[in-house]
mmCIF file of C-alpha atoms in Angstrom:
data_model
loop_
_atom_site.group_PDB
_atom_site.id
_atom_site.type_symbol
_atom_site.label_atom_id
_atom_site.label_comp_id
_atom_site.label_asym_id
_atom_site.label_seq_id
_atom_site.Cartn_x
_atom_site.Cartn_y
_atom_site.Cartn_z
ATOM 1 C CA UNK A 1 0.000 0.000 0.000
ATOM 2 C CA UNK A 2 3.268 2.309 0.059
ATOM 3 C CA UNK A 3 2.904 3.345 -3.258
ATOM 4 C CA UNK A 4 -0.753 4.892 -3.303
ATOM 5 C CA UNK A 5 -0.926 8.322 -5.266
ATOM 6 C CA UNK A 6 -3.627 10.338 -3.439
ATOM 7 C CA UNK A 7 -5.036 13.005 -6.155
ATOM 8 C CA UNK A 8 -2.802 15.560 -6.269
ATOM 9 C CA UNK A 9 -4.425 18.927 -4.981
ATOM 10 C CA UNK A 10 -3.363 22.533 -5.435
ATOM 11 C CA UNK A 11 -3.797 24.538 -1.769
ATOM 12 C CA UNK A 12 -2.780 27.928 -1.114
ATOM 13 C CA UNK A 13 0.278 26.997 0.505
ATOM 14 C CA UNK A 14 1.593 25.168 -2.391
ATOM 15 C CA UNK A 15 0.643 27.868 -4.707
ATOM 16 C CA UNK A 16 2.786 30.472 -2.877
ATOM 17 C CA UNK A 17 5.946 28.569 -3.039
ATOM 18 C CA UNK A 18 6.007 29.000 -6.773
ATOM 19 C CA UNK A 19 7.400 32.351 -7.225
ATOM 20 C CA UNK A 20 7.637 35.966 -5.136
ATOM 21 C CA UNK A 21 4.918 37.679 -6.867
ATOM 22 C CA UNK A 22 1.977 34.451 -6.150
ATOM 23 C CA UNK A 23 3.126 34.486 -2.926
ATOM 24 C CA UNK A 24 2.013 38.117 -2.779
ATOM 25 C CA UNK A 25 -0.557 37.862 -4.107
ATOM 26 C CA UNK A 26 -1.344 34.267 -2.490
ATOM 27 C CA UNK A 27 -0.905 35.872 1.087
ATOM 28 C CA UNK A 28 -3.047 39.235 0.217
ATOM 29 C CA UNK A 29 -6.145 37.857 -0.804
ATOM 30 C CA UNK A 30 -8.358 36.183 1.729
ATOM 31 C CA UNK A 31 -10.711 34.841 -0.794
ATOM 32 C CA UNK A 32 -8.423 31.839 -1.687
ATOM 33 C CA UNK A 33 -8.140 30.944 1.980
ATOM 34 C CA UNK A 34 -12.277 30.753 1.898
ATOM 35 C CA UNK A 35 -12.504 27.105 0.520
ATOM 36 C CA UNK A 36 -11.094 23.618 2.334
ATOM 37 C CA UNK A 37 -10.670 20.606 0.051
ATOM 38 C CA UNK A 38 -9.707 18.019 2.704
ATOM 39 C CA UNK A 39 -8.966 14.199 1.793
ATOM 40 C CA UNK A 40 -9.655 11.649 4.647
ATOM 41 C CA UNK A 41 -7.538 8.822 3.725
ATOM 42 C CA UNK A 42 -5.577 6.509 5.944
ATOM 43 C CA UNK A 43 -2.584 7.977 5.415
ATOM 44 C CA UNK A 44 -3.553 11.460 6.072
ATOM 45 C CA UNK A 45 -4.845 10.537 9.475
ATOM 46 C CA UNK A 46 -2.167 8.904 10.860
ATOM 47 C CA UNK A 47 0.131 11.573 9.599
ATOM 48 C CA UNK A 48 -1.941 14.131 10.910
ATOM 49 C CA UNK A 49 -3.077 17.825 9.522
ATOM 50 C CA UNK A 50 -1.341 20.856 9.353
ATOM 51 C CA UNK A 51 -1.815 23.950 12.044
ATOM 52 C CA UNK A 52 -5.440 25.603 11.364
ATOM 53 C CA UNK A 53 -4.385 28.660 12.598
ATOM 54 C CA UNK A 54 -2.885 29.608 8.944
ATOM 55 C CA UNK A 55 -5.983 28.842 7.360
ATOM 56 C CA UNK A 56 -7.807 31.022 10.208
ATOM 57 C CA UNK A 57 -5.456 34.173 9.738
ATOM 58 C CA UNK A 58 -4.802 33.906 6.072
ATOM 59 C CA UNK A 59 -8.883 33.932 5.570
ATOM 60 C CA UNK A 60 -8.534 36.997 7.678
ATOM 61 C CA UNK A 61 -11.944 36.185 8.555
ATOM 62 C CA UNK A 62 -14.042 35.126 5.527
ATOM 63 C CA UNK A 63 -16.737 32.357 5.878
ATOM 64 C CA UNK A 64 -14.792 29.304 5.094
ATOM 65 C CA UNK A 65 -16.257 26.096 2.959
ATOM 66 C CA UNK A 66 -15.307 22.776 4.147
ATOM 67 C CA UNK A 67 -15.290 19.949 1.624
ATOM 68 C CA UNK A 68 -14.644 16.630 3.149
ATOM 69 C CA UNK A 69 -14.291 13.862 1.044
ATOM 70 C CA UNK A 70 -12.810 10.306 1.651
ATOM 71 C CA UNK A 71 -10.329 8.621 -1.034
ATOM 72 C CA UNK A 72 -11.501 5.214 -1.353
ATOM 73 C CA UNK A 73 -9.237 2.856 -2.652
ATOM 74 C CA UNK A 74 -10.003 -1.084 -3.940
ATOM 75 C CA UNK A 75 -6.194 -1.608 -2.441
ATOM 76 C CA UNK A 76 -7.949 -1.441 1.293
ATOM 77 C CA UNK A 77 -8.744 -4.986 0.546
ATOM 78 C CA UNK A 78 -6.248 -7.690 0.505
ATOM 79 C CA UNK A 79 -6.529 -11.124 0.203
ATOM 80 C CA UNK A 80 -4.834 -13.378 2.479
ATOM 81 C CA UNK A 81 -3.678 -17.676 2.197
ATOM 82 C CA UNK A 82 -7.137 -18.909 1.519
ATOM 83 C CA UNK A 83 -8.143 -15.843 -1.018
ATOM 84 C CA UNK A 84 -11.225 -14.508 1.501
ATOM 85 C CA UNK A 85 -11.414 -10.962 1.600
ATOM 86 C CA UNK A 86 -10.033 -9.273 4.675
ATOM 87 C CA UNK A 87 -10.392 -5.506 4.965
ATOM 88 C CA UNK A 88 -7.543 -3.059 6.457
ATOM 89 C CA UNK A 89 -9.919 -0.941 7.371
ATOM 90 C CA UNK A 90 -10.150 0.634 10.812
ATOM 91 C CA UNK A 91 -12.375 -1.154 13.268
ATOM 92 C CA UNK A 92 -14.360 1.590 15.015
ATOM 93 C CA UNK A 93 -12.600 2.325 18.325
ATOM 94 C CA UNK A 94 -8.954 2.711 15.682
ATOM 95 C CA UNK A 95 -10.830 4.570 13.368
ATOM 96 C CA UNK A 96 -12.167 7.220 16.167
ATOM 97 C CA UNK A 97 -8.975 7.349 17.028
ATOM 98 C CA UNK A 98 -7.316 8.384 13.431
ATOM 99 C CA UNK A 99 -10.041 10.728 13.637
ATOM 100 C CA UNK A 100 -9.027 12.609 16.081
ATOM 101 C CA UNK A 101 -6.129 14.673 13.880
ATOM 102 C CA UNK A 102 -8.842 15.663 11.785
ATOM 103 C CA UNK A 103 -11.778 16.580 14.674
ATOM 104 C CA UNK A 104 -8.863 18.977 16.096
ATOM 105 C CA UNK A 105 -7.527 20.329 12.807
ATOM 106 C CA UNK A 106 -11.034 21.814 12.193
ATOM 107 C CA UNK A 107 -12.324 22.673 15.998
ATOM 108 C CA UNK A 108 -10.467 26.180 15.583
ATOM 109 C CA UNK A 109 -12.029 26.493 12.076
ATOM 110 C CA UNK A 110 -15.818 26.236 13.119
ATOM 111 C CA UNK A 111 -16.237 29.651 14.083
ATOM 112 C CA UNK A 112 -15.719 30.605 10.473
ATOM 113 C CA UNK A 113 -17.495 27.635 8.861
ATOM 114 C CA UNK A 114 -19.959 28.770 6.279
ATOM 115 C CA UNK A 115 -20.836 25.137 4.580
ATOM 116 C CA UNK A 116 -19.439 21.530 4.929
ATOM 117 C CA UNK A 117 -19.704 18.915 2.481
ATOM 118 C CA UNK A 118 -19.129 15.245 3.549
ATOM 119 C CA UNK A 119 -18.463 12.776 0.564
ATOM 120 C CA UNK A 120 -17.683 9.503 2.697
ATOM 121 C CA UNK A 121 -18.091 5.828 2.147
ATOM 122 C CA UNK A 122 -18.220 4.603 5.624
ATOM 123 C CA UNK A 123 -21.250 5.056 7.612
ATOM 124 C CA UNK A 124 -18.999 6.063 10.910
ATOM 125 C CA UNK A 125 -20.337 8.420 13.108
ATOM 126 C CA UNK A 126 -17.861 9.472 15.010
ATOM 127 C CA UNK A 127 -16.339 12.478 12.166
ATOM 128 C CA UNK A 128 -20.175 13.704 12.074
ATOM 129 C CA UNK A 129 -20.873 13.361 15.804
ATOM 130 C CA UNK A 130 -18.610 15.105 16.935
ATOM 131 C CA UNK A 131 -18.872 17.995 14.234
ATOM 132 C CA UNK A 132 -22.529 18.090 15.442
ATOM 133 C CA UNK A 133 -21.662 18.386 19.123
ATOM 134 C CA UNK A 134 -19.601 21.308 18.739
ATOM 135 C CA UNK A 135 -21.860 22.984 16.201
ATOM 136 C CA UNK A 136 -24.527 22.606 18.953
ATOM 137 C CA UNK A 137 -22.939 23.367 21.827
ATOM 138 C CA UNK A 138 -20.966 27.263 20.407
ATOM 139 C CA UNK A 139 -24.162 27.552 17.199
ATOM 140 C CA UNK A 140 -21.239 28.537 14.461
ATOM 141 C CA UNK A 141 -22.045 26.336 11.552
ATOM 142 C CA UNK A 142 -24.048 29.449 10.047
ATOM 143 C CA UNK A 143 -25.072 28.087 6.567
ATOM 144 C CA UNK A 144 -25.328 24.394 6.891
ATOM 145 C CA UNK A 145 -24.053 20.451 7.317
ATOM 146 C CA UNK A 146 -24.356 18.672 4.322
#
């Protein structure tokens, strides 16, 4: 599984490490820091996220959108000896737990949360639950959960 490609994405960050003048202009215009494309895929949780508080100052307050998608791959199942299917995929108490990178990457981010879109193949909870909690307990998901 070492040699999965996840689809290559363009952020902000990347963007401004092409030249002076992008980064300029990369760093001086909120608007690019409004929308999230985030990839939930094994690897990205157990490496972890980035620090939120760029993404938080660089919007320099702007409603942020949130897309959420997983990266399904066919390679999560491998077949052992006797050729039955066994899935590396987390059990739930491992999988709450890879969560958690992601739950704390975007608890600072809520406040500023305009929409969230949530393209996933699992039918865990956990990501949505506790999304939900904290939208109900501090009421800053203005838009909507999708």
């Amino acid at each position: 599984m070492s040699d999965i490609k996840l689809p290559v994405t363009a952020s902000p960050i990347q963007l401004a490490g092409v030249c002076r003048e992008w980064r300029q202009i990369i760093l001086d215009y909120p608007l690019l820091w409004s929308h999230l494309d985030l990839i939930v895929h094994r690897s990205t949780l157990d490496r972890g996220y980035m620090d939120p508080t760029i993404w938080a100052e660089r919007s320099r307050g702007s409603k942020i959108s949130i897309h959420l998608r997983e990266y399904y791959l066919f390679e999560y199942i491998e077949r052992d000896d006797d050729d039955s299917d066994t899935s590396t995929e987390y059990d739930d108490e491992e999988f709450a737990e890879a969560m958690e990178p992601l739950v704390r990457f975007l608890r600072p981010l809520m406040s500023q949360v305009e929409s969230m879109t949530l393209v996933l193949y699992w039918p865990k909870d956990y990501v949505i639950l506790a999304l939900l909690e904290y939208v109900r307990r501090t009421g800053r998901l203005t838009n909507y959960l999708r």
